[in-house]
Coordinates of C-alpha atoms and ligand atoms in Angstrom, one line a residue:
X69 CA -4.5 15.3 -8.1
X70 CA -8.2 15.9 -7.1
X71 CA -9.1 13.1 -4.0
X72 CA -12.7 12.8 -2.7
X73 CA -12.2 14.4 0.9
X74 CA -12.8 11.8 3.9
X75 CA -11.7 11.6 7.5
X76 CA -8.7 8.8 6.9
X77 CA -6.1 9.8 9.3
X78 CA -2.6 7.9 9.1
X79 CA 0.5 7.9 11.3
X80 CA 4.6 6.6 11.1
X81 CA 4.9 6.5 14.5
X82 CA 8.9 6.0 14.1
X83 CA 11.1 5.7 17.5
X84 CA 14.0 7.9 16.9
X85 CA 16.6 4.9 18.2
X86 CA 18.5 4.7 14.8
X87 CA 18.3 6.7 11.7
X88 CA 15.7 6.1 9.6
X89 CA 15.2 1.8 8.2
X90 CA 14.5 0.7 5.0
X91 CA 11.2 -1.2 6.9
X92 CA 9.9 1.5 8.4
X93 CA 10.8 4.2 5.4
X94 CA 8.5 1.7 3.3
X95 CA 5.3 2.0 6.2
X96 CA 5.8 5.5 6.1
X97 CA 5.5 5.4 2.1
X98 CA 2.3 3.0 2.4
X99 CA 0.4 5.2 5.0
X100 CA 1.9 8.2 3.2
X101 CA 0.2 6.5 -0.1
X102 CA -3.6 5.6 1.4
X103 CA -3.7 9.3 2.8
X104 CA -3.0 10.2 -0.6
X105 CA -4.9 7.8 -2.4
X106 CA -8.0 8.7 0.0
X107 CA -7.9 12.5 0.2
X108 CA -7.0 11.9 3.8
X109 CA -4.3 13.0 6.1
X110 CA -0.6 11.5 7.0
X111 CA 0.7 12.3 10.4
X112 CA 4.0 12.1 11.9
X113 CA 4.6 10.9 15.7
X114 CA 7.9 10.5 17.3
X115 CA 8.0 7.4 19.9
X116 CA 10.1 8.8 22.1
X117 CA 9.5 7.1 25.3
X118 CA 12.8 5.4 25.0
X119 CA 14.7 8.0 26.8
X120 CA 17.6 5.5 27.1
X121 CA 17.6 4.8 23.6
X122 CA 16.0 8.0 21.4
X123 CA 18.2 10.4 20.1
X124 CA 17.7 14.5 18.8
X125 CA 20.2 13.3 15.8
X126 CA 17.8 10.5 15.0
X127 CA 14.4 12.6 15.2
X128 CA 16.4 14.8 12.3
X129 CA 17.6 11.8 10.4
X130 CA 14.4 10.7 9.7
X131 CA 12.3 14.0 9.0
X132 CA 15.0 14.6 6.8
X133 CA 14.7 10.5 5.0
X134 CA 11.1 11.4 4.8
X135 CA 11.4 14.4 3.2
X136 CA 14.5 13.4 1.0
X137 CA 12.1 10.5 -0.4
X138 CA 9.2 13.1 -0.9
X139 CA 7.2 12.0 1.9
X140 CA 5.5 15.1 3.8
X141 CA 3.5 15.2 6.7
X142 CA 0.2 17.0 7.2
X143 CA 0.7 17.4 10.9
X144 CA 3.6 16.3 13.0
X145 CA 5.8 17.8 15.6
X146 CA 7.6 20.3 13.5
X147 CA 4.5 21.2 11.5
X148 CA 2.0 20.9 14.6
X149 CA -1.6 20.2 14.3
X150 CA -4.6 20.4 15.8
X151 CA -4.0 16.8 17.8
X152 CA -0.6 17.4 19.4
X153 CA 1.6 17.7 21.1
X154 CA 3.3 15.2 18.2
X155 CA 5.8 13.8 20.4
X156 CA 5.5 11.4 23.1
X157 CA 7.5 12.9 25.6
X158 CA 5.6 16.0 25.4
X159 CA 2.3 14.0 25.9
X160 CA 3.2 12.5 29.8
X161 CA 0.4 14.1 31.3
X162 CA -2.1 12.7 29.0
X163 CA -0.4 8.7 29.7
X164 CA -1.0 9.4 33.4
X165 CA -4.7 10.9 33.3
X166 CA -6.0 7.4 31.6
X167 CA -4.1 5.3 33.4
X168 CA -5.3 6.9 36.9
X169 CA -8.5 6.7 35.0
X170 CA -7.9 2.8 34.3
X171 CA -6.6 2.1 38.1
X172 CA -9.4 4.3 39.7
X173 CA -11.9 1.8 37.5
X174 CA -9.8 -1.3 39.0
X175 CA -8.8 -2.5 35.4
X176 CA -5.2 -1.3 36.2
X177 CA -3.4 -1.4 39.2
X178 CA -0.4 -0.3 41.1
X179 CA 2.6 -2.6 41.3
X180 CA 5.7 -2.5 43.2
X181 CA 8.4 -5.0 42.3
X182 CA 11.8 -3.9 41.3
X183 CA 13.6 -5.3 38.5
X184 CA 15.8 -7.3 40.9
X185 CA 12.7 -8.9 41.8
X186 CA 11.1 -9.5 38.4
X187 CA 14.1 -10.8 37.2
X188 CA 13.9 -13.1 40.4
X189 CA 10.3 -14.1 39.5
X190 CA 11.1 -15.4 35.8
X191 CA 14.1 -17.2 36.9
X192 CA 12.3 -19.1 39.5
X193 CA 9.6 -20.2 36.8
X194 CA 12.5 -21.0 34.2
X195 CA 13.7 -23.1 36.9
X196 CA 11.0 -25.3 37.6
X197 CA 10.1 -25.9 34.1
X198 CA 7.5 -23.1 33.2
X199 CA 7.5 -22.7 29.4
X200 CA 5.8 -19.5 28.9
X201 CA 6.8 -17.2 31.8
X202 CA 4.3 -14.6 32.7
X203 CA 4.0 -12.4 35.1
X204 CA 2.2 -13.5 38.3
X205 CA -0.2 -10.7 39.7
X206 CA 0.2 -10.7 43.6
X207 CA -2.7 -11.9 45.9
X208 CA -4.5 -8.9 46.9
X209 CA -2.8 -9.6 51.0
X210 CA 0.6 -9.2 49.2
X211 CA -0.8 -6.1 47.3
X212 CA -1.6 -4.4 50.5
X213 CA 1.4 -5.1 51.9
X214 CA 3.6 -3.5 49.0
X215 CA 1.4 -0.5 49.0
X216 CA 1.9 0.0 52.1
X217 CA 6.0 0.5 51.4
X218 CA 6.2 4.2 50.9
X219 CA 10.0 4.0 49.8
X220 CA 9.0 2.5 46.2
X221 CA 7.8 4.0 43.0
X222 CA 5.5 1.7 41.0
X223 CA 5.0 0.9 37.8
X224 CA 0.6 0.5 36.8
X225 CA 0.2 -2.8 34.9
X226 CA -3.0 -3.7 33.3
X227 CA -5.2 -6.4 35.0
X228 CA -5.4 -9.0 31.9
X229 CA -9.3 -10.1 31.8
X230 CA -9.0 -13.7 33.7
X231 CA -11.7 -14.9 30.9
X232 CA -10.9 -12.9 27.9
X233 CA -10.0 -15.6 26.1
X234 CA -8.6 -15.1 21.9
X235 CA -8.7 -11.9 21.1
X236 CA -10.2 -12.0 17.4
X237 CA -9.5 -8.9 14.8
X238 CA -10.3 -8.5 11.0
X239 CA -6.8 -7.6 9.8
X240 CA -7.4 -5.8 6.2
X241 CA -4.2 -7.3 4.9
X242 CA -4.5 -10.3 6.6
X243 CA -8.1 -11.3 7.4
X244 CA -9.4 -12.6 10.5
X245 CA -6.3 -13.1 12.9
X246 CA -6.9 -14.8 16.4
X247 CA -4.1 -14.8 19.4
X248 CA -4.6 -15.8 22.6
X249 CA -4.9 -13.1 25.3
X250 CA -4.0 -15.1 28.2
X251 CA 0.0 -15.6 26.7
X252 CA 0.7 -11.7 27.9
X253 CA -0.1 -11.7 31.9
X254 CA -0.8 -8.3 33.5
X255 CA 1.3 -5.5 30.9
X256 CA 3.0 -2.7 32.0
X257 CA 1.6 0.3 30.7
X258 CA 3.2 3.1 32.7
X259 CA 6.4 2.5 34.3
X260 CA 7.5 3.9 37.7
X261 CA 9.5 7.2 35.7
X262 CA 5.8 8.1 34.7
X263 CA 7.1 7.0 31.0
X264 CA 4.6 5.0 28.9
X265 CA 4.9 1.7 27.6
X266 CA 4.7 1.1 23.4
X267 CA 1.3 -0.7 23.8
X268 CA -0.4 2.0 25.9
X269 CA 1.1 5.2 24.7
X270 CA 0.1 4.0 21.3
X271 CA -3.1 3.3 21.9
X272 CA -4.1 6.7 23.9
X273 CA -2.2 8.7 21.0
X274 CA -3.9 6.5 17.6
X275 CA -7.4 7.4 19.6
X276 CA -6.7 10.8 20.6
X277 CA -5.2 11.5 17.4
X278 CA -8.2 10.1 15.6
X279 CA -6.5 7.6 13.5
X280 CA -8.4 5.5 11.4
X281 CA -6.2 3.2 10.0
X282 CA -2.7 2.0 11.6
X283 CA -0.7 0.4 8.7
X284 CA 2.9 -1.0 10.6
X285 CA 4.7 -4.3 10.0
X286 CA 3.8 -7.6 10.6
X287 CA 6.4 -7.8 14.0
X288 CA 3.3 -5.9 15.5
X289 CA 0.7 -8.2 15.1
X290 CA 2.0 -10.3 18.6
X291 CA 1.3 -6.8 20.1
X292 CA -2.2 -6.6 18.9
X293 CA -4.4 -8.5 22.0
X294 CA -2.9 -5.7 24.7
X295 CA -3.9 -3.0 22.3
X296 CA -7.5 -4.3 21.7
X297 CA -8.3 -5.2 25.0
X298 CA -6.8 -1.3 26.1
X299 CA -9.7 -0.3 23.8
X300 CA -12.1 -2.4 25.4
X301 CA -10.8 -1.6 28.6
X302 CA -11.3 2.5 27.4
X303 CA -15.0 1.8 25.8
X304 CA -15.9 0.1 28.8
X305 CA -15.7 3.4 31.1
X306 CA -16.3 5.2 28.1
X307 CA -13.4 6.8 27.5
X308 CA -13.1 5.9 23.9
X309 CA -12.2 9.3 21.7
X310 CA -13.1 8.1 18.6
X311 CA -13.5 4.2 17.1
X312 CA -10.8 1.8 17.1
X313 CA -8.4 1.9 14.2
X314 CA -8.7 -0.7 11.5
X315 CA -5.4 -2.9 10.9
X316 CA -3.5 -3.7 8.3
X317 CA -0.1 -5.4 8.9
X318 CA 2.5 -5.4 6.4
X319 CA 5.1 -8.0 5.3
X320 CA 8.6 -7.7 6.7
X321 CA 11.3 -6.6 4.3
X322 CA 13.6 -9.5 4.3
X323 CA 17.6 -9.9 3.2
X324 CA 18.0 -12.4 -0.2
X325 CA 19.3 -14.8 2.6
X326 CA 15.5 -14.7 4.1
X327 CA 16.4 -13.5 7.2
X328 CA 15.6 -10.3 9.0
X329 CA 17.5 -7.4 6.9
X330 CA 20.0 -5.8 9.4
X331 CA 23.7 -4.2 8.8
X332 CA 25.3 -7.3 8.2
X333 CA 23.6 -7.4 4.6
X334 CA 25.3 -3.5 4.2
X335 CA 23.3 -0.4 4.7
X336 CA 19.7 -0.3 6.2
X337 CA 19.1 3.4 6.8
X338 CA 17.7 5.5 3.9
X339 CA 20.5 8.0 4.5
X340 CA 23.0 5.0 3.6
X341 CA 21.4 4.4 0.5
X342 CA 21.2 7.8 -0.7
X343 CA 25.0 8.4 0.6
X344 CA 25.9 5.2 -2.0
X345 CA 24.5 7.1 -4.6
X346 CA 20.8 6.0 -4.6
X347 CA 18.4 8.9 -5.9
X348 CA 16.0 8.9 -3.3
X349 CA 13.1 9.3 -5.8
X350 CA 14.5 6.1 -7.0
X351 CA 15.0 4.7 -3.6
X352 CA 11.7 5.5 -3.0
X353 CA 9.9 4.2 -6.3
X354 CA 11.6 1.0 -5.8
X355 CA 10.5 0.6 -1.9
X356 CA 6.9 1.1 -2.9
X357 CA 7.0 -2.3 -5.0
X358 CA 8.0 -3.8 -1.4
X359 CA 4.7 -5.8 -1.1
X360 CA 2.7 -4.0 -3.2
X361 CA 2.1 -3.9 -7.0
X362 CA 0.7 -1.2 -8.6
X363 CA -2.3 -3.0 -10.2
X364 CA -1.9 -0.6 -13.5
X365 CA 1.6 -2.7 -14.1
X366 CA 3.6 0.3 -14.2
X367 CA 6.5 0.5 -12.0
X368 CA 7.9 3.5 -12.3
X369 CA 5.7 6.1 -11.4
X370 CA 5.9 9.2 -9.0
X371 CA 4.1 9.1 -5.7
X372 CA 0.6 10.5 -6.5
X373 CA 0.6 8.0 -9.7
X374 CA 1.2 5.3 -7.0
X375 CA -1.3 6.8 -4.6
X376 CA -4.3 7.0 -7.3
X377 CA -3.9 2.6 -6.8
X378 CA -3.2 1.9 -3.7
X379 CA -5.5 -0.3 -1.6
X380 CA -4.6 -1.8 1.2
X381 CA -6.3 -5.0 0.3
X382 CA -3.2 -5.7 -2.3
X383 CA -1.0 -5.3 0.0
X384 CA 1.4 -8.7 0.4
X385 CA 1.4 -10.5 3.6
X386 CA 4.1 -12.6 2.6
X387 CA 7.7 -11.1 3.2
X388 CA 9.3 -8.8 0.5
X389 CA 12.8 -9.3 -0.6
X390 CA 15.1 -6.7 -1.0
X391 CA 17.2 -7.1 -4.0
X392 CA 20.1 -5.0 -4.9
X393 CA 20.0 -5.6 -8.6
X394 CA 16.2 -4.5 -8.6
X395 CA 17.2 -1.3 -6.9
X396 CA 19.9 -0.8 -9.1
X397 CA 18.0 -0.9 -12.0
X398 CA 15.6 1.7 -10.9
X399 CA 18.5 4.2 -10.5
X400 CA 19.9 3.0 -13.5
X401 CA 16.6 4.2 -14.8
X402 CA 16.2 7.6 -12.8
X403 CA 19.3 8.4 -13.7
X404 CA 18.4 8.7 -17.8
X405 CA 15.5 10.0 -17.3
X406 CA 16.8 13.3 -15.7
X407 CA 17.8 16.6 -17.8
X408 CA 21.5 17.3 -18.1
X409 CA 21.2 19.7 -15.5
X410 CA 19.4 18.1 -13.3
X411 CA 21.8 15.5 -13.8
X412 CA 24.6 17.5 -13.4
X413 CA 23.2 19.5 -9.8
X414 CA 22.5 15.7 -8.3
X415 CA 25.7 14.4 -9.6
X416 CA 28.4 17.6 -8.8
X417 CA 28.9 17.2 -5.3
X418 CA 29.9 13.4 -6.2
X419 CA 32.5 14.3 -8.8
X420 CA 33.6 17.2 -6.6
X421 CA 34.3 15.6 -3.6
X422 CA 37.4 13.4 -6.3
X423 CA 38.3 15.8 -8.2
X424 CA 39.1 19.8 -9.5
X425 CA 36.5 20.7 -11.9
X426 CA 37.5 24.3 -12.3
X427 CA 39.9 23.1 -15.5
X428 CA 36.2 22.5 -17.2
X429 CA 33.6 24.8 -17.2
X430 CA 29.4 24.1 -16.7
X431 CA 28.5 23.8 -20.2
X432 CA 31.4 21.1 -20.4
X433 CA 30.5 19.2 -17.4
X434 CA 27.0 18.6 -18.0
X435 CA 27.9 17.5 -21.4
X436 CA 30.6 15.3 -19.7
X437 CA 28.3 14.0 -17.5
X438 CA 25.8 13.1 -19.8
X439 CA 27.8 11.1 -22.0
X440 CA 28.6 8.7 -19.3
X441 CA 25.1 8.6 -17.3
X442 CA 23.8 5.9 -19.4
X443 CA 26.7 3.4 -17.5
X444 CA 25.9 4.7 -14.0
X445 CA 24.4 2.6 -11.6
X446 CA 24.7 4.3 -8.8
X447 CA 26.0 8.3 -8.5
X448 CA 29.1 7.1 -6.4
X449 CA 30.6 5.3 -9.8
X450 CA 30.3 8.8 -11.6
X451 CA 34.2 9.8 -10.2
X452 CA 35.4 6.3 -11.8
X453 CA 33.4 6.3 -15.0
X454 CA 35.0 10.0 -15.7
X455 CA 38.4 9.9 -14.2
X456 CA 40.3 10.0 -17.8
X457 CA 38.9 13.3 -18.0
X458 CA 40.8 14.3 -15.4
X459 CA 43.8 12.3 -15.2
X460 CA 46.8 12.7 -16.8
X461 CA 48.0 9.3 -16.6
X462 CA 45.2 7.5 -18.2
X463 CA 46.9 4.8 -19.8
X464 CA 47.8 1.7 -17.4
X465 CA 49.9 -1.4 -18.1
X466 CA 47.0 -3.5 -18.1
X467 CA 46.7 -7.0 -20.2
X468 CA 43.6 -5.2 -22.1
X469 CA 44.7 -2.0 -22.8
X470 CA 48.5 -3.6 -24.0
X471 CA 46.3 -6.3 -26.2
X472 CA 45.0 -3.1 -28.5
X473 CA 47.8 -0.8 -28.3
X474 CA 50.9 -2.9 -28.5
X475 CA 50.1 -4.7 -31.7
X476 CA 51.1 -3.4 -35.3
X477 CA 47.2 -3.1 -36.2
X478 CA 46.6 -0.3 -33.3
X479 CA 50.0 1.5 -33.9
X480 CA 49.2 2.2 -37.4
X481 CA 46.2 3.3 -36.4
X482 CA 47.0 5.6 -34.1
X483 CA 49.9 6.7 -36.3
X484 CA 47.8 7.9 -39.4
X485 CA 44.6 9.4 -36.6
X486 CA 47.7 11.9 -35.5
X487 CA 49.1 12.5 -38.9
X488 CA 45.4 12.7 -40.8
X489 CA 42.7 13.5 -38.0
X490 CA 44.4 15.6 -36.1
X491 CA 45.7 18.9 -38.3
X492 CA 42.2 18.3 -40.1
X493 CA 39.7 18.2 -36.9
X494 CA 37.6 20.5 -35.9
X495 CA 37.1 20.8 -32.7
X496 CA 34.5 23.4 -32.2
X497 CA 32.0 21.0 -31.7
X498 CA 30.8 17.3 -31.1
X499 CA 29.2 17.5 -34.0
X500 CA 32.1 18.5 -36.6
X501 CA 34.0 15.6 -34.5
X502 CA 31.8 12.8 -35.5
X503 CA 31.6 14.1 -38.7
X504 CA 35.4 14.2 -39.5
X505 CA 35.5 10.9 -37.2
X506 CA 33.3 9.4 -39.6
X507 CA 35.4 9.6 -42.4
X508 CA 38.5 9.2 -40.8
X509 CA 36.9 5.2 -40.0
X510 CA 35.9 5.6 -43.8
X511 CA 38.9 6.1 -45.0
X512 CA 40.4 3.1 -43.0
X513 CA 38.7 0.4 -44.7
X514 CA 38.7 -2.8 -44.6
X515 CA 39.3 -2.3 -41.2
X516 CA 36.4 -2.4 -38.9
X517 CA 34.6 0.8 -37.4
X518 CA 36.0 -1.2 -33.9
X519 CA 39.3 -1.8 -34.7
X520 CA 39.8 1.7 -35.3
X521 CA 37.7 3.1 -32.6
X522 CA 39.8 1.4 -30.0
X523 CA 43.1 2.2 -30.3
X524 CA 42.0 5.7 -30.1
X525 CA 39.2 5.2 -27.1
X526 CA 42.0 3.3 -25.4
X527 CA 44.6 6.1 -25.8
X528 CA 42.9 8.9 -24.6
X529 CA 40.7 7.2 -21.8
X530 CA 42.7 4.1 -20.9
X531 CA 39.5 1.8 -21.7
X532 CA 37.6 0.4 -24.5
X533 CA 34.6 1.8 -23.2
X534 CA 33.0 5.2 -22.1
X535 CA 31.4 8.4 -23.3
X536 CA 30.7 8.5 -26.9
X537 CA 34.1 9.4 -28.7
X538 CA 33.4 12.7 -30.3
X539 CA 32.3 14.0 -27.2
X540 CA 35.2 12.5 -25.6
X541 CA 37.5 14.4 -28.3
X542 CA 35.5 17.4 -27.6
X543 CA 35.5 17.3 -23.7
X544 CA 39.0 17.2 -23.7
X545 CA 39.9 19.1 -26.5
X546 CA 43.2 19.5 -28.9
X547 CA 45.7 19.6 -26.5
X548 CA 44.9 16.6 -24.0
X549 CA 43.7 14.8 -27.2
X550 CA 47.7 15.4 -29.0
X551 CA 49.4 14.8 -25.7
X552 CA 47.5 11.3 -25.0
X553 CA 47.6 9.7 -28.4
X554 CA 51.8 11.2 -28.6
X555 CA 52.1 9.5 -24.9
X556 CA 50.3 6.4 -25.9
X557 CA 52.4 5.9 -28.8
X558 CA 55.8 6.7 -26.8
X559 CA 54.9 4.6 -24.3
X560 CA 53.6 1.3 -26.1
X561 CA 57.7 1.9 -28.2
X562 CA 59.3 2.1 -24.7
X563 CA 57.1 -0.9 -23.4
X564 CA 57.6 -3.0 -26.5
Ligands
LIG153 N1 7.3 3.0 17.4 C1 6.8 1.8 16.8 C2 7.8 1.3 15.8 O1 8.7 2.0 15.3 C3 5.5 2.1 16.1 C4 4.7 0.9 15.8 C5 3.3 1.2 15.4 O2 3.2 1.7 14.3 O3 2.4 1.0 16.2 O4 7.8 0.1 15.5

């Protein structure tokens, strides 16, 4: 794909507290898709500030959802780049020098409550009826008097402009958004471990970084007065890297039920998905139709198809819906369009984990699992919808399987397949199967192709439906094929 070269630069900025979301796997794939789209670049940053929360396992869970969905970075912390360090807690130093910078300007300053006495501070204003607690800054004689306690650590807070007013932006997804400034109070932007806060660290690593465009949900938009008015605050003393960012902020992703998706509607991480038996390619093809439509009308399409029409301007600001059946028919769809073998590497490890397979060999198990891909849904149904070909007890007592074997119709027929198909088959090949099958329904006229199909289906797999049933003679071949329809007979006289 040839893209007109321009200086788009696009982050995920995940938080490594859980492995990787469905919400943020789809941000990733929209940034990943205007780099693309734009000839620009797609970088990865880990939000690791949370020491309390972020884990090693996580930071590995997602580059390895990214990568699993086909989502590569251009630079990022494994990769590096010529803007890192790539994770946050390898960029402290850079966090302190601009908020020195801010307090040694007087638009930050030190503060020295605890937590006790925060805490303290919101209760008291719940208590006396204050709707919208915020944080009181202390008169500058109280200020004094806590700087001069040398046994505390503090925190630097940003000194909210008194008259800033709404903070106005031109959101590119959602037009022009207003908020008003004064609901935040003085922020915290590094806290008394020397750790950054979300809305600062973000802001000093989007313009270091030199990101043009931040792309994130919707749930970030409340966020967005601290961050412009830490760019005004940076411009003013002109410390401003490169130009703000332009915004786009995304829909949610929400359950059928409307509300937030979380693990009560089932799995949420993109490593749960694929686990079920998701492709991620599928996964993947079906999250970029999350708030977006690919104006062309295709859906299915790989990533640089998707890329070639993505604007940010169609992007939904309504919330997305994640439907099950929608997903499943993508990996219904994936699923067929593979090769055999393909099929068959993706698939193995599924059908492994169940069963032997050394009693079949490759040529047989692709086959095998190609006859039965065009029922899949999802690759964890592949050990149920082959079972019978491993089984040896394949036919159950059940109310439909009794229904076509245990009536007079179904006994004859499986009476003259033994005495008439059997010696006669050849069973060299699917081929020569249908071709004898054929004639063997031929010769069983006026019954119908069905009525003589299932019996036989029924007897050697234990349904009515399944892999073609040539390929099914074939697959298993004479022996199972003698011993099943023999057993099915035996047991439907003992049963009767
Ligand atoms: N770490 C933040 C998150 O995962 C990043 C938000 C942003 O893109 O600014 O939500």
């Amino acid at each position: 794909m040839s893209f007109v070269p321009n200086s788009v630069r696009v982050r995920i900025a995940p938080s490594p507290t859980g492995n990787l979301h469905v919400g943020t796997a789809r941000t990733a794939l929209f940034n990943y898709l205007f780099a693309k789209g734009q000839g620009g670049t797609f970088i990865l940053r880990v939000e690791d500030s949370d020491q309390e929360r972020s884990k090693e396992a996580y930071v590995h869970n997602i580059f390895d959802s990214l990568r699993a969905i086909g989502i590569e970075w251009d630079e990022g912390p494994d990769v590096g780049g010529p803007k890192g360090p790539y994770s946050q807690m390898k960029r402290l130093p850079l966090y302190q020098e601009y908020a020195n910078k801010l307090v040694d300007a007087g638009l930050a300053y030190k503060a020295y409550e605890t937590s006790e006495e925060l805490t303290a501070q919101r209760e008291a204003a719940v208590q006396s009826g204050e709707q919208d607690y915020k944080y009181q800054r202390p008169t500058p004689e109280v200020l004094a008097e806590q700087q001069a306690n040398p046994t505390r650590q503090p925190s630097i807070r940003f000194a909210v402009p008194a008259d800033r007013g709404h903070v106005v932006y031109q959101d590119l997804v959602r037009g022009e958004v207003s908020i008003d400034s004064n609901l935040a109070g003085d922020f915290v932007i590094l806290k008394s471990d020397g750790t950054p806060t979300y809305n600062f660290a973000v802001v000093i690593d989007d313009m270091l970084m030199e990101i043009s465009h931040v792309i994130r949900g919707e749930d970030h938009i409340s966020n967005m007065p601290r961050q412009i008015m830490l760019y005004e605050a940076l411009d003013s003393l002109n410390l401003l890297k490169s130009p703000m960012p332009a915004f786009a902020h995304v829909g949610m992703i929400l359950a059928p039920d409307r509300s937030k998706l979380s693990k009560r509607h089932g799995a949420t991480a993109v490593s749960d998905f694929v686990a079920q038996g998701y492709l991620p390619e599928a996964f993947c093809n079906y999250m970029a139709l999350l708030g977006w439509s690919p104006p062309e009308g295709k859906e299915i399409a790989t990533l640089d198809g998707f890329a070639r029409q993505f604007k940010l301007e169609k992007i939904a600001h309504s919330p997305a819906i994640f439907e099950r059946d929608k997903l499943n028919w993508f990996n219904g769809q994936y699923i067929r369009q593979m090769t055999p073998d393909t099929f068959f590497a993706i698939a193995k490890p599924f059908l492994s984990a169940e069963f032997d397979l050394a009693q079949y060999d490759k040529p047989t198990l692709v086959m095998m699992l190609d006859a039965v891909r065009n029922n899949l849904t999802t690759l964890s149904d592949i050990s149920e919808t082959v079972d019978y070909f491993f089984k040896t007890d394949v036919v159950q007592n059940s109310e439909m399987v009794q229904s076509v074997l245990m009536t007079e119709e179904g006994q004859n027929v499986l009476a003259t397949f033994e005495r008439d198909f059997l010696p006669k088959a050849d069973f060299s090949s699917p081929e020569a199967l249908a071709t004898t099958m054929k004639d063997f329904i031929e010769s069983q006229k006026p019954l119908k192709t069905k009525a003589v199909m299932w019996p036989i289906r029924v007897a050697l797999s234990g349904r009515t439906h399944g892999a073609d049933l040539s390929k099914t003679l074939y697959i298993l071949g004479t022996d199972r094929v003698k011993d099943r329809i023999a057993s099915a007979r035996q047991r439907v006289v003992s049963s009767s």
